[in-house]
Short mmCIF file of C-alpha atoms and ligand atoms in Angstrom, two decimals:
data_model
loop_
_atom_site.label_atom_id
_atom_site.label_comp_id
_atom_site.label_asym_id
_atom_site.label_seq_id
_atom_site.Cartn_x
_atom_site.Cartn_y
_atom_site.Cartn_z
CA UNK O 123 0.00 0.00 0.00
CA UNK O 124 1.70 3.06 -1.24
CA UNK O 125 0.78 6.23 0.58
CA UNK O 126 2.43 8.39 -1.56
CA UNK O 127 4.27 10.56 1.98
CA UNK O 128 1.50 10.12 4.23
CA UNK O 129 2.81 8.47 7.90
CA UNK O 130 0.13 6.48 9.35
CA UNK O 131 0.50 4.74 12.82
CA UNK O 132 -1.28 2.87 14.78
CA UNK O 133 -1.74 3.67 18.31
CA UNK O 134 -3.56 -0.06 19.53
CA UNK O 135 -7.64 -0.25 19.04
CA UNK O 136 -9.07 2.65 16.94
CA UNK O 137 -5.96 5.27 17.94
CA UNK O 138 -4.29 6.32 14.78
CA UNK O 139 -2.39 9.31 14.48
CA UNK O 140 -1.41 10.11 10.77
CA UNK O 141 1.20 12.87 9.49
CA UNK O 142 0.32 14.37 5.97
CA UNK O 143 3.24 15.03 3.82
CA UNK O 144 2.94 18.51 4.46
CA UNK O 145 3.50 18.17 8.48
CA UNK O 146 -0.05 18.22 9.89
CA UNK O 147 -0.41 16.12 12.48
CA UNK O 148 -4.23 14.38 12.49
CA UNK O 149 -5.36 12.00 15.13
CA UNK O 150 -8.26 10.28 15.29
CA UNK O 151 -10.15 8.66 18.09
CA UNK O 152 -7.66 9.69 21.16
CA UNK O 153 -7.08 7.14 23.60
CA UNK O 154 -3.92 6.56 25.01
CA UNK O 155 -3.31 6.51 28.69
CA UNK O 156 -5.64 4.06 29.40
CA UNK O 157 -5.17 1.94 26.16
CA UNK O 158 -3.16 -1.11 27.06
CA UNK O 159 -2.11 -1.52 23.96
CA UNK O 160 -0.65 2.10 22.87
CA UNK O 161 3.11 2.18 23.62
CA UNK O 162 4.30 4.29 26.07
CA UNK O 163 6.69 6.17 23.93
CA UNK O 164 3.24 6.87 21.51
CA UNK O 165 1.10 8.44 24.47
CA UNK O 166 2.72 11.81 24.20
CA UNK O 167 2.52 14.14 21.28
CA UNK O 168 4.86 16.84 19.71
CA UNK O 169 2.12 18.39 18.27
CA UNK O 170 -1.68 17.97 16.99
CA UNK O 171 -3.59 19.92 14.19
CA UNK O 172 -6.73 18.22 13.78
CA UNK O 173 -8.55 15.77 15.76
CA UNK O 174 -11.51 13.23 14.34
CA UNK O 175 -13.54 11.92 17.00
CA UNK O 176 -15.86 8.77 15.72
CA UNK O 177 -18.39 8.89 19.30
CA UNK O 178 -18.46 9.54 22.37
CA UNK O 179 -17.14 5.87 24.15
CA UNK O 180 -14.25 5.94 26.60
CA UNK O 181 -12.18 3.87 24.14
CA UNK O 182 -12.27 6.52 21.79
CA UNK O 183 -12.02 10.07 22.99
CA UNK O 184 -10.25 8.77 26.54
CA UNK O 185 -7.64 11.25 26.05
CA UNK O 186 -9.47 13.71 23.79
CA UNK O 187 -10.35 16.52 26.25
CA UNK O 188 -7.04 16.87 27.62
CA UNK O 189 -5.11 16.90 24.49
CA UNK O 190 -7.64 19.09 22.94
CA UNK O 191 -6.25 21.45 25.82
CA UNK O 192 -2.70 20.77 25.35
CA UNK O 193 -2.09 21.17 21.71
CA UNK O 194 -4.97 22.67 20.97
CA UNK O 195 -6.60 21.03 17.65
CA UNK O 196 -9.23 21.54 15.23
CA UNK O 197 -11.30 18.77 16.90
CA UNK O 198 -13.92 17.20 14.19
CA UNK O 199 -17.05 15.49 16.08
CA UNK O 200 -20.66 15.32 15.30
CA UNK O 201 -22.71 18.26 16.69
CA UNK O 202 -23.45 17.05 20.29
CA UNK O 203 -20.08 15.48 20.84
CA UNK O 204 -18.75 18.84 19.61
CA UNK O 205 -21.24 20.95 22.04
CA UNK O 206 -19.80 18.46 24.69
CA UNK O 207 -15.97 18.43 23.64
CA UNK O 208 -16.61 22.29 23.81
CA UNK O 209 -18.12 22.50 27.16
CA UNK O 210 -15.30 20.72 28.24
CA UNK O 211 -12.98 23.32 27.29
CA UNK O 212 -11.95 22.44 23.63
CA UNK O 213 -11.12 25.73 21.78
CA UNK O 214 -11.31 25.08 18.06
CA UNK O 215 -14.39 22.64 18.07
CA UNK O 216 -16.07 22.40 14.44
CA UNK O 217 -18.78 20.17 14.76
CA UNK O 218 -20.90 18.64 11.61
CA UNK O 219 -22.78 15.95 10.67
CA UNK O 220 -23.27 12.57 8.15
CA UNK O 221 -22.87 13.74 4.62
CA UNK O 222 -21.26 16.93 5.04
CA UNK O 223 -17.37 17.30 3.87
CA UNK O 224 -15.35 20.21 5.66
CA UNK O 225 -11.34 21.27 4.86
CA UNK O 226 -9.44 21.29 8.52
CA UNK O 227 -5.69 21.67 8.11
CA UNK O 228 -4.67 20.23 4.56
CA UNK O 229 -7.26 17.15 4.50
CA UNK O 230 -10.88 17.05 3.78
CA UNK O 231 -13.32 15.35 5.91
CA UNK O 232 -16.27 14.04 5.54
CA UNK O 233 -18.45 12.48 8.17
CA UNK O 234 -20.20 9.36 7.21
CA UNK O 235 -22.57 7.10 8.63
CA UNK O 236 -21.75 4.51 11.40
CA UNK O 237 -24.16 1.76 13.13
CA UNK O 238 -23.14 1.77 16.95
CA UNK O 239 -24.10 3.62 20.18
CA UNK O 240 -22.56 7.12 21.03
CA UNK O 241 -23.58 8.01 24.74
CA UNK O 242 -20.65 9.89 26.44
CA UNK O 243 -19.46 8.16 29.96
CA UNK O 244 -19.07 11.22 31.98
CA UNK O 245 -18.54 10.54 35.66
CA UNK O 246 -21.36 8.54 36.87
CA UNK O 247 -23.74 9.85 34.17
CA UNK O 248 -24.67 8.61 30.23
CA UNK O 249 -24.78 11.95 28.05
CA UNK O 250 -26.60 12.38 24.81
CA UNK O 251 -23.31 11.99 22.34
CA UNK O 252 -25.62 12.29 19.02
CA UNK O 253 -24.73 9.61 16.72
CA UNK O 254 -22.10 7.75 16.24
CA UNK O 255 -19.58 8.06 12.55
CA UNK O 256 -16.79 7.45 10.58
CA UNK O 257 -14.93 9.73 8.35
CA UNK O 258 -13.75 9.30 4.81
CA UNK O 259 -9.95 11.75 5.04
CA UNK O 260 -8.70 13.58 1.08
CA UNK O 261 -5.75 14.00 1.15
CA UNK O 262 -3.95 16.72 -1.07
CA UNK O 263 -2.08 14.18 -2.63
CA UNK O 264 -5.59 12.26 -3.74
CA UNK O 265 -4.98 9.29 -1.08
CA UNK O 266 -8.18 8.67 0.65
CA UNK O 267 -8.39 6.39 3.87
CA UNK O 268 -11.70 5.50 5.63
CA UNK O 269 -11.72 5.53 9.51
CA UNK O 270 -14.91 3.37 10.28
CA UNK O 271 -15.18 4.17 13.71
CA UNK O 272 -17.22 1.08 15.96
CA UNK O 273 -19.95 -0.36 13.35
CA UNK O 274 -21.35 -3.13 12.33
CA UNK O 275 -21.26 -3.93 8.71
CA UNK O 276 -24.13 -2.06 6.49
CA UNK O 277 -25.48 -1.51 2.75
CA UNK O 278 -24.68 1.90 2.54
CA UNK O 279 -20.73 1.10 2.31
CA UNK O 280 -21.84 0.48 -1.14
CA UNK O 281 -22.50 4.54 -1.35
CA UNK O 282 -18.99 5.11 0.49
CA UNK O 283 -17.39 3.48 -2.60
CA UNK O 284 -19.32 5.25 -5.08
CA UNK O 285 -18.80 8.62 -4.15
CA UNK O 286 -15.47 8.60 -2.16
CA UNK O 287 -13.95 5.38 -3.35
CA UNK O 288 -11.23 5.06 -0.58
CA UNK O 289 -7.90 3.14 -1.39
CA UNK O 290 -7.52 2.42 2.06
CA UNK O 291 -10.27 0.83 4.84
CA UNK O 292 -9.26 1.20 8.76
CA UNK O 293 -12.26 -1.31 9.85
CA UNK O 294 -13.07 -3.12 13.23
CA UNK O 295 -12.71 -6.57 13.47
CA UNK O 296 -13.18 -7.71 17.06
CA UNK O 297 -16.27 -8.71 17.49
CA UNK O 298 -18.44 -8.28 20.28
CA UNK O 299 -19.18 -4.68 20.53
CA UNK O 300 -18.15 -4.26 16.55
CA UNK O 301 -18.47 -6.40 13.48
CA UNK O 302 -16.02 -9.25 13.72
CA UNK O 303 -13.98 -10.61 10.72
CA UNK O 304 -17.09 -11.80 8.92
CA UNK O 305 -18.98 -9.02 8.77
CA UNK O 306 -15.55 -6.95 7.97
CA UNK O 307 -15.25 -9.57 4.92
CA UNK O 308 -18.24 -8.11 3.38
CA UNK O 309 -17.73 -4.99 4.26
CA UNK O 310 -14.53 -5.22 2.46
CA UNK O 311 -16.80 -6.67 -1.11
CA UNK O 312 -19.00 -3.35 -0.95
CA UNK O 313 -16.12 -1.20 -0.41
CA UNK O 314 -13.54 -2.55 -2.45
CA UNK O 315 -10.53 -1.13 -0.69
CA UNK O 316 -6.92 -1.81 -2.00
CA UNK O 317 -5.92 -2.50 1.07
CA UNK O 318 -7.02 -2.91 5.23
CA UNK O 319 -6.23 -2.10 8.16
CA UNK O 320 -8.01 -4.22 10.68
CA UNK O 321 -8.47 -2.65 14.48
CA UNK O 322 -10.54 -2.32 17.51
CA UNK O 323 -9.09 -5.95 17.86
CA UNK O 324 -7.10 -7.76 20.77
CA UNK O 325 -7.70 -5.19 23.05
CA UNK O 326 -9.32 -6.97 25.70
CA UNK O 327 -10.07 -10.55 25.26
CA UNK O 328 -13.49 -10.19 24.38
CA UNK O 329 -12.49 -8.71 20.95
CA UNK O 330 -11.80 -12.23 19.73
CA UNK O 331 -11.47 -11.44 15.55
CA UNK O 332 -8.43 -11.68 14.24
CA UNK O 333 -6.32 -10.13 10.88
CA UNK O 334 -5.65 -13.60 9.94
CA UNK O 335 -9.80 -14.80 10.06
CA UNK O 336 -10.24 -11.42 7.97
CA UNK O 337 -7.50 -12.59 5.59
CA UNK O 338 -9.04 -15.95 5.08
CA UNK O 339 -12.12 -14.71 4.14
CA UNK O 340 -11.82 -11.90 1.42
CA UNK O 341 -9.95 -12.09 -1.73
CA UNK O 342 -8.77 -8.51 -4.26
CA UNK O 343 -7.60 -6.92 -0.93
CA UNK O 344 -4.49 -6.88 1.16
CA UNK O 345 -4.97 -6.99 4.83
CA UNK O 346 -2.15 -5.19 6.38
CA UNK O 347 -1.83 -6.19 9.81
CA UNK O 348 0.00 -3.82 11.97
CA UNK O 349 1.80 -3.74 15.63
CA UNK O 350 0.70 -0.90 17.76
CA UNK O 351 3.38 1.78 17.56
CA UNK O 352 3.91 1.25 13.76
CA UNK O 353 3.87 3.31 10.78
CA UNK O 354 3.11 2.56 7.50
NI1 NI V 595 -17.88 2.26 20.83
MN1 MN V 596 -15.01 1.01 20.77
#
């Protein structure tokens, strides 16, 4: 899978942070302290432009508040996760919604659908997140990668090809609270990807799906199976 200069890494579960070729630093779905898998020397950051938030689980924006404060990103989100992030003292918080496609830094986003839950743990309380998304990231250089966020496998990845036509799929594959490797398979037939990167997988033991059950079941794509801490 040729990036053509974009610096992807994984961070362990849905963590990725990814450097564009023209030194923007993106990160989506922060959680690092508390991810078991994320290396040590990956929890701190230099810097961060823009951050993509997918919903409002622990396992995804663990960290996001407090780097939001540090580095102070663009943070993308869906409105009420945005409202939220905000509240919580986010500066730059440009909240949107499923369809829409804004420019943050040098990549555009655009916010697509995702079939999951979104509430936001907060203390000893469940808050409205809004819904739950993935994003489809442009790149200047014409690379697009889809982040799927959690989901479950569903028709409309068929319209996610159409229009966007990513070259490269970052899709869940542990099971349990996210489509496991067979749903992933056929997720992988309507989107047609050159390439995946499985995650949101060995985690915790429940996430039981594994790279090598995705790679037995789909054919025309490479699954790229990556150690947390690397960059492709
Ligand atoms: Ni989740
Ligand atoms: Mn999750």
């Amino acid at each position: 899978m040729d990036l053509k200069g974009i610096k992807l890494t994984w961070l362990g579960h849905a963590t990725f942070r990814i450097e564009t070729p023209a030194g923007k630093t993106v990160l989506i779905d922060p959680w690092v302290m508390g991810n078991p898998k994320c290396p040590d020397s990956e929890k701190n950051f230099k810097k961060v432009d823009v951050m993509l938030c997918t919903h409002g689980h622990g396992d995804h924006i663990g960290d996001a508040v407090e780097i939001a404060k540090k580095h102070n990103p663009v943070v993308v989100a869906i409105y009420e996760l945005g409202l939220w992030m905000a509240n919580k003292g986010a500066k730059q918080v440009s909240g949107m919604s499923k369809g829409g496609t804004q420019t943050v830094g040098d990549i555009k986003v655009t916010m697509v659908h995702a079939t999951h839950s979104s509430g936001i743990e907060d203390g000893d309380q469940v808050i409205y997140g809004g819904e739950p998304c993935g994003y489809v990231i442009e790149f200047a250089n014409g690379v697009k990668i889809y982040h799927a966020g959690d989901t479950n496998v569903f028709g409309d990845m068929q319209i996610i090809r159409e229009l966007y036509s990513p070259q490269l799929a970052l899709l869940p594959i542990g099971d349990h609270y996210t489509m496991g490797p067979r749903e992933a398979a056929y997720a992988c037939k309507l989107l047609q990807p050159k390439a995946v990167v499985p995650m949101h997988w060995g985690t915790f033991p429940v996430l039981t799906g594994t790279p090598e059950a995705l790679r037995k079941l789909v054919s025309g794509v490479e699954v790229v199976e990556m150690k947390p801490g690397q960059t492709i």
